[in-house]
Coordinates of C-alpha atoms in Angstrom, one line a residue:
E1 CA 0.0 0.0 0.0
N2 CA 3.0 2.3 0.5
A3 CA 3.9 3.9 -2.8
E4 CA 7.6 4.3 -2.0
E5 CA 7.9 0.7 -0.8
A6 CA 6.1 -0.5 -4.0
S7 CA 8.5 1.5 -6.2
A8 CA 11.5 0.1 -4.4
L9 CA 10.3 -3.5 -4.7
A10 CA 9.6 -3.0 -8.4
G11 CA 13.1 -1.6 -8.8
F12 CA 14.6 -4.7 -7.1
A13 CA 12.7 -6.9 -9.6
R14 CA 13.8 -5.0 -12.6
S15 CA 17.4 -5.0 -11.5
A16 CA 17.2 -8.8 -11.4
G17 CA 15.8 -8.8 -15.0
V18 CA 12.3 -9.9 -13.9
P19 CA 9.2 -8.3 -15.3
V20 CA 7.0 -6.9 -12.5
N21 CA 3.3 -6.1 -12.0
V22 CA 2.4 -3.8 -9.1
V23 CA -1.3 -4.2 -8.3
D24 CA -3.3 -1.0 -8.8
H25 CA -0.2 0.8 -9.9
P26 CA 0.1 0.5 -13.7
E27 CA 2.7 3.3 -13.8
L28 CA 5.1 0.9 -11.9
S29 CA 4.2 -2.2 -13.9
D30 CA 6.0 -3.8 -16.9
F31 CA 2.9 -5.8 -17.8
L32 CA -0.8 -5.9 -16.9
T33 CA -2.8 -9.0 -15.9
P34 CA -6.1 -9.2 -17.9
S35 CA -9.3 -10.9 -16.7
I36 CA -9.3 -14.3 -18.4
V37 CA -12.2 -16.4 -19.8
D38 CA -10.7 -19.9 -20.1
R39 CA -12.3 -22.6 -22.3
G40 CA -9.3 -24.8 -22.9
D41 CA -8.0 -23.9 -26.3
I42 CA -10.3 -20.9 -26.4
V43 CA -9.0 -18.1 -24.2
V44 CA -10.4 -14.6 -24.0
A45 CA -8.5 -11.8 -22.2
I46 CA -10.0 -8.5 -21.2
S47 CA -7.8 -5.6 -20.2
T48 CA -8.6 -2.0 -19.3
G49 CA -4.9 -1.0 -19.3
G50 CA -5.0 -0.9 -15.5
A51 CA -7.6 1.9 -15.5
A52 CA -10.5 -0.1 -14.1
P53 CA -9.8 -3.7 -13.1
V54 CA -13.3 -4.1 -11.6
L55 CA -14.8 -3.2 -15.0
G56 CA -12.6 -5.8 -16.6
R57 CA -14.0 -8.5 -14.2
R58 CA -17.6 -7.3 -15.0
L59 CA -16.9 -7.7 -18.7
R60 CA -15.5 -11.2 -18.1
E61 CA -18.7 -12.2 -16.3
K62 CA -20.8 -11.1 -19.2
I63 CA -18.6 -12.9 -21.7
E64 CA -18.6 -16.0 -19.5
A65 CA -22.4 -16.0 -19.6
L66 CA -22.4 -15.9 -23.4
L67 CA -19.9 -18.7 -24.1
P68 CA -20.9 -22.3 -23.6
Q69 CA -19.1 -24.1 -20.8
N70 CA -18.3 -27.0 -23.2
L71 CA -16.8 -24.7 -25.9
E72 CA -13.5 -26.6 -25.4
R73 CA -15.3 -29.7 -26.7
L74 CA -16.2 -27.9 -29.9
A75 CA -12.7 -26.7 -30.5
A76 CA -11.3 -30.2 -29.9
F77 CA -13.8 -31.6 -32.3
A78 CA -12.8 -29.1 -35.0
R79 CA -9.1 -29.8 -34.4
S80 CA -9.7 -33.6 -34.9
F81 CA -10.9 -32.9 -38.4
R82 CA -8.3 -30.4 -39.5
S83 CA -6.3 -33.0 -41.4
A84 CA -9.3 -34.6 -43.0
V85 CA -10.6 -31.3 -44.2
A86 CA -7.2 -30.3 -45.5
A87 CA -7.1 -33.5 -47.5
R88 CA -10.7 -33.2 -49.0
V89 CA -11.4 -29.5 -49.3
A90 CA -9.5 -27.2 -51.6
P91 CA -7.5 -24.5 -49.8
E92 CA -9.5 -21.6 -51.2
K93 CA -12.7 -23.2 -49.8
R94 CA -11.6 -24.2 -46.4
R95 CA -12.5 -21.0 -44.7
L96 CA -16.1 -21.2 -46.1
F97 CA -16.2 -24.9 -44.9
W98 CA -15.4 -23.9 -41.3
E99 CA -17.7 -20.9 -41.3
N100 CA -20.5 -23.1 -42.4
F101 CA -19.6 -25.7 -39.8
F102 CA -19.5 -23.2 -36.9
D103 CA -22.5 -21.3 -38.0
G104 CA -24.6 -24.3 -38.8
P105 CA -26.4 -27.1 -37.0
L106 CA -23.4 -29.5 -36.7
A107 CA -21.6 -27.2 -34.2
S108 CA -24.9 -26.7 -32.4
R109 CA -25.3 -30.5 -32.1
V110 CA -21.7 -30.9 -30.8
L111 CA -22.5 -28.4 -28.1
A112 CA -25.7 -30.2 -27.3
G113 CA -23.7 -33.5 -26.7
D114 CA -24.4 -35.2 -30.0
E115 CA -20.7 -35.5 -30.8
K116 CA -20.7 -39.1 -31.9
R117 CA -23.4 -38.8 -34.5
V118 CA -22.0 -35.5 -35.8
R119 CA -18.6 -37.2 -36.3
E120 CA -20.3 -39.9 -38.3
D121 CA -22.2 -37.4 -40.4
L122 CA -19.2 -35.3 -41.1
I123 CA -17.0 -38.3 -42.0
D124 CA -19.8 -39.5 -44.4
S125 CA -20.0 -36.0 -46.0
L126 CA -16.2 -35.7 -46.5
N127 CA -16.0 -39.2 -48.0
R128 CA -18.7 -38.8 -50.6
P129 CA -17.3 -39.1 -54.1
H130 CA -18.9 -35.9 -55.3
Y131 CA -18.5 -34.0 -52.1
E132 CA -19.2 -30.3 -52.7
T133 CA -16.6 -28.4 -50.8
G134 CA -17.9 -25.6 -48.6
A135 CA -21.5 -26.7 -48.9
K136 CA -23.7 -26.7 -45.8
S137 CA -24.7 -29.9 -44.3
E138 CA -28.2 -31.1 -45.3
A139 CA -29.1 -32.1 -41.7
G140 CA -30.4 -29.3 -39.5
V141 CA -31.3 -29.5 -35.9
I142 CA -34.3 -28.7 -33.7
H143 CA -34.1 -27.2 -30.2
I144 CA -37.2 -27.1 -28.1
V145 CA -36.5 -24.3 -25.7
G146 CA -38.3 -23.0 -22.6
A147 CA -38.5 -19.2 -22.5
G148 CA -39.5 -19.0 -18.8
P149 CA -42.5 -17.3 -17.3
G150 CA -42.0 -13.9 -19.0
D151 CA -39.2 -11.9 -17.5
P152 CA -36.2 -12.0 -20.0
E153 CA -33.8 -12.2 -17.0
L154 CA -35.2 -15.6 -16.1
L155 CA -34.0 -17.2 -19.4
T156 CA -31.4 -19.8 -18.9
L157 CA -27.9 -19.1 -20.4
R158 CA -28.4 -22.0 -22.8
A159 CA -31.7 -20.6 -24.0
L160 CA -30.1 -17.3 -24.6
R161 CA -27.2 -18.9 -26.6
L162 CA -29.6 -20.9 -28.7
L163 CA -31.7 -17.8 -29.5
Q164 CA -28.6 -16.0 -30.7
S165 CA -27.6 -18.9 -33.0
A166 CA -31.0 -19.8 -34.4
D167 CA -31.8 -19.5 -38.1
V168 CA -35.6 -19.9 -37.5
I169 CA -37.7 -19.3 -34.3
L170 CA -41.2 -20.6 -34.0
Y171 CA -42.7 -19.0 -30.9
D172 CA -46.0 -19.0 -29.0
R173 CA -48.2 -16.3 -27.5
L174 CA -46.6 -16.5 -24.1
V175 CA -43.2 -15.3 -25.4
G176 CA -42.9 -11.6 -25.1
E177 CA -41.2 -9.1 -27.5
K178 CA -38.4 -8.5 -24.9
I179 CA -37.4 -12.1 -25.1
L180 CA -37.6 -12.2 -28.9
S181 CA -35.4 -9.1 -29.1
L182 CA -32.5 -11.2 -27.8
A183 CA -32.5 -13.4 -30.9
R184 CA -30.3 -12.8 -34.0
R185 CA -31.6 -9.9 -36.0
D186 CA -31.6 -11.9 -39.2
A187 CA -33.4 -14.9 -37.7
V188 CA -36.8 -15.8 -39.3
R189 CA -39.5 -15.5 -36.6
L190 CA -42.8 -17.3 -37.0
Y191 CA -45.7 -16.8 -34.6
V192 CA -47.6 -20.1 -34.0
G193 CA -49.3 -19.2 -30.8
K194 CA -52.5 -20.7 -29.4
A195 CA -55.3 -19.2 -27.4
K196 CA -58.5 -20.8 -26.3
A197 CA -60.5 -21.9 -29.4
D198 CA -58.0 -19.8 -31.5
H199 CA -55.0 -21.8 -32.8
A200 CA -53.0 -19.6 -35.2
V201 CA -51.4 -22.8 -36.6
P202 CA -52.6 -26.3 -35.8
Q203 CA -50.2 -28.5 -33.9
D204 CA -49.6 -31.0 -36.7
Q205 CA -48.6 -28.0 -39.0
I206 CA -46.2 -26.7 -36.3
E207 CA -44.5 -30.0 -36.2
Q208 CA -44.2 -30.2 -39.9
R209 CA -42.7 -26.7 -40.2
L210 CA -40.1 -27.7 -37.6
I211 CA -39.2 -30.7 -39.6
D212 CA -39.2 -29.0 -43.0
F213 CA -36.9 -26.1 -41.7
A214 CA -34.5 -28.6 -40.1
R215 CA -34.3 -30.7 -43.3
S216 CA -33.3 -27.6 -45.2
G217 CA -30.2 -27.4 -42.9
K218 CA -31.5 -24.7 -40.5
I219 CA -30.9 -24.4 -36.7
V220 CA -34.6 -24.3 -35.6
V221 CA -35.7 -23.1 -32.1
R222 CA -39.2 -23.9 -31.0
L223 CA -39.6 -21.3 -28.2
K224 CA -42.2 -21.9 -25.6
G225 CA -43.4 -20.0 -22.6
G226 CA -42.4 -21.6 -19.2
D227 CA -41.1 -25.1 -19.6
P228 CA -41.8 -27.0 -22.8
F229 CA -42.6 -30.2 -20.9
I230 CA -45.1 -28.7 -18.4
F231 CA -48.4 -28.4 -20.4
G232 CA -46.4 -27.1 -23.4
R233 CA -46.9 -30.0 -25.8
G234 CA -43.1 -30.2 -26.1
G235 CA -43.4 -34.0 -25.8
E236 CA -45.5 -34.2 -29.0
E237 CA -43.0 -32.1 -31.0
L238 CA -40.1 -34.1 -29.6
D239 CA -41.8 -37.3 -30.8
A240 CA -42.5 -35.8 -34.2
A241 CA -38.9 -34.8 -34.7
K242 CA -37.6 -38.2 -33.6
A243 CA -40.0 -40.0 -36.0
A244 CA -38.7 -37.8 -38.8
G245 CA -35.1 -38.7 -37.9
I246 CA -34.2 -35.0 -37.1
P247 CA -31.7 -34.4 -34.3
V248 CA -33.7 -32.7 -31.5
F249 CA -32.7 -31.4 -28.1
V250 CA -34.6 -29.9 -25.2
T251 CA -33.6 -26.9 -23.1
P252 CA -35.8 -26.6 -19.9
G253 CA -37.2 -23.3 -18.7
I254 CA -38.4 -22.0 -15.4
T255 CA -42.0 -23.1 -15.5
A256 CA -44.8 -20.6 -14.8
A257 CA -45.6 -22.2 -11.4
T258 CA -42.2 -21.6 -9.9
G259 CA -41.6 -18.3 -11.6
C260 CA -45.0 -16.8 -10.6
A261 CA -44.7 -18.2 -7.1
A262 CA -41.3 -16.6 -6.6
S263 CA -42.6 -13.3 -8.0
A264 CA -45.5 -13.3 -5.6
R265 CA -43.1 -14.3 -2.8
M266 CA -45.3 -17.4 -2.1
P267 CA -43.8 -20.8 -1.5
L268 CA -45.4 -23.7 -3.3
T269 CA -44.5 -26.1 -0.4
H270 CA -44.1 -25.1 3.2
R271 CA -43.0 -27.2 6.2
D272 CA -46.1 -26.2 8.2
L273 CA -48.6 -25.8 5.4
S274 CA -48.0 -28.1 2.4
Q275 CA -45.7 -31.0 1.9
A276 CA -46.4 -31.4 -1.8
V277 CA -47.6 -29.7 -5.0
T278 CA -49.7 -30.9 -7.9
F279 CA -49.9 -29.3 -11.4
I280 CA -53.1 -29.7 -13.4
T281 CA -54.5 -28.2 -16.5
G282 CA -57.8 -26.4 -16.7
H283 CA -58.8 -27.7 -20.1
A284 CA -58.4 -30.8 -22.2
K285 CA -56.9 -31.4 -25.6
D286 CA -59.9 -30.3 -27.6
D287 CA -60.7 -27.3 -25.2
G288 CA -63.2 -29.4 -23.3
E289 CA -63.4 -30.2 -19.6
P290 CA -60.3 -32.0 -18.3
D291 CA -60.8 -35.6 -17.4
L292 CA -59.6 -35.4 -13.8
D293 CA -60.3 -37.4 -10.6
W294 CA -61.6 -34.4 -8.6
R295 CA -62.2 -36.6 -5.6
A296 CA -58.6 -37.7 -5.4
I297 CA -57.3 -34.2 -6.1
A298 CA -59.5 -32.7 -3.4
A299 CA -58.5 -35.3 -0.9
L300 CA -54.7 -34.6 -1.3
G301 CA -55.1 -31.4 0.7
H302 CA -51.8 -29.9 -0.5
T303 CA -50.9 -27.1 -3.0
L304 CA -52.7 -27.3 -6.3
V305 CA -51.5 -25.2 -9.3
V306 CA -53.9 -24.9 -12.2
Y307 CA -52.6 -23.9 -15.6
M308 CA -55.0 -22.5 -18.2
G309 CA -57.8 -22.5 -15.7
V310 CA -59.1 -18.9 -15.8
G311 CA -62.1 -19.7 -18.1
R312 CA -63.2 -22.6 -15.8
A313 CA -62.3 -21.1 -12.4
A314 CA -65.8 -21.3 -11.0
S315 CA -66.4 -24.9 -12.2
I316 CA -62.9 -25.9 -10.8
A317 CA -63.8 -24.5 -7.4
R318 CA -67.2 -26.3 -7.4
S319 CA -65.6 -29.6 -8.4
L320 CA -63.1 -29.3 -5.5
I321 CA -65.6 -28.2 -2.9
V322 CA -68.2 -30.9 -3.9
N323 CA -65.5 -33.5 -3.5
G324 CA -64.4 -32.4 -0.1
R325 CA -62.0 -29.4 -0.3
A326 CA -63.0 -26.6 2.1
G327 CA -64.5 -23.5 0.6
S328 CA -62.4 -21.5 3.0
T329 CA -59.2 -22.8 1.4
P330 CA -56.9 -19.8 0.4
V331 CA -56.5 -19.2 -3.3
A332 CA -54.2 -16.8 -5.3
I333 CA -54.6 -15.8 -9.0
I334 CA -51.4 -14.6 -10.6
E335 CA -51.9 -13.0 -14.0
K336 CA -48.9 -12.3 -16.3
G337 CA -46.5 -13.3 -13.5
T338 CA -42.9 -11.9 -13.5
T339 CA -43.8 -9.2 -16.0
E340 CA -44.4 -5.5 -15.6
Q341 CA -48.2 -6.2 -16.0
Q342 CA -48.3 -8.7 -13.2
K343 CA -51.5 -8.8 -11.1
I344 CA -52.1 -10.9 -8.0
L345 CA -55.5 -11.4 -6.3
K346 CA -56.2 -13.5 -3.2
G347 CA -59.3 -14.9 -1.5
R348 CA -61.2 -18.1 -0.7
L349 CA -61.8 -21.1 -2.9
S350 CA -65.6 -20.5 -2.7
D351 CA -65.1 -17.1 -4.3
L352 CA -62.7 -18.2 -7.0
G353 CA -65.0 -17.5 -10.0
A354 CA -66.1 -14.1 -8.5
I355 CA -62.4 -13.1 -8.0
V356 CA -61.6 -13.8 -11.7
R357 CA -64.6 -11.7 -12.8
A358 CA -64.1 -8.8 -10.4
G359 CA -60.4 -8.6 -11.1
G360 CA -60.9 -8.6 -14.8
I361 CA -58.5 -11.6 -15.1
K362 CA -58.1 -12.5 -18.8
G363 CA -54.8 -14.5 -18.7
P364 CA -52.4 -15.9 -19.1
A365 CA -52.8 -16.6 -15.4
L366 CA -52.2 -19.4 -12.8
L367 CA -54.6 -20.4 -10.1
V368 CA -52.9 -21.5 -6.8
I369 CA -55.1 -23.3 -4.4
G370 CA -53.9 -24.2 -0.9
E371 CA -52.8 -22.8 2.4
V372 CA -49.6 -21.4 0.9
A373 CA -51.7 -19.0 -1.2
A374 CA -52.4 -16.9 1.8
K375 CA -48.7 -16.0 1.9
A376 CA -48.8 -14.4 -1.6
D377 CA -48.3 -10.7 -2.0
G378 CA -51.6 -9.4 -3.5
V379 CA -54.9 -7.8 -3.2
L380 CA -57.6 -9.5 -1.1
F381 CA -61.0 -10.2 -2.8
E382 CA -62.7 -8.4 0.1
E383 CA -60.6 -5.3 -0.5
L384 CA -61.4 -5.5 -4.2
A385 CA -65.1 -5.8 -3.6
L386 CA -65.1 -2.9 -1.1
A387 CA -63.3 -0.7 -3.6
E388 CA -65.9 -1.6 -6.3
R389 CA -68.8 -0.7 -3.9
R390 CA -67.2 2.6 -3.1
A391 CA -66.7 3.4 -6.7
A392 CA -70.3 2.6 -7.4

């Protein structure tokens, strides 16, 4: 910390012919130590010339978030093919070959863990008698990606990386513009959202579009609100891609239940109140009543989270009460959770339909039924009703 002492020590080092760095004193230093992002053969160094080391660390954190942890694997894979590519691809076309590889679906598949099949595909391509040097691989890839409950900051790092590498993005109505803005600017974006009794694109056509784009060599992202495997029909799209022989990978997302509960500061399980949680859907495949065993569900007595239940809130409450759940059970309705438009209303199970009507809840929204719902931040139905009477 003493400037004179630091200068003297630096002088001793120089007199011995040793380069020296004096922390926080660039004027006394022969070299500076950058912040390092280390991915094996891939190394990124960030230096501010000693002016702001903390800023350098902040920049490193941002770059760390953008670069896949297994980037070293991709570099090693490419290194293993350098000799083969040199033997099969003309020198003037090698740069194009590697650009196509790193920008295309093969590199995406290596990062997703499909290294063995990519190796087989690349060997097969290079050994074709009429191999067209520099041409893109015919085989694309499909990524089924969870976009989380709405807040862009709740995207996973992998989801962000895939958005920024996608050629085509098929997204649903629960994916907001702020999330889409994180994608590549030149990516093709197709809206295939569904609302009650209003499907922009039928499910079988969505699956066929995914397959067709992938077969044309594209990196295709199927972007879904929440988690694709929680009432997101991600399983159907996964099966369709597998049946078509298309490489397909799934990136989970924070599902609406956990995201909205956290945003409402409401636990879904609680040591004193609820030892389990059950997710159900409020409508069936063809927009009809869900075929549920209400007696069994009511008897569980723990937290119940209802997806897509706004339109049937009153009938859901009746089914639970008739089958034994107390009408006084706390409920919470979370509309557009985690976003700037979030609305949270609370009350009793017996008033569930009235709360939806009085609060003007349109959705997307979750219904949370159980003792933990009393802990949610939100407006009580009694307060809402009182405010309405005063306004009248």
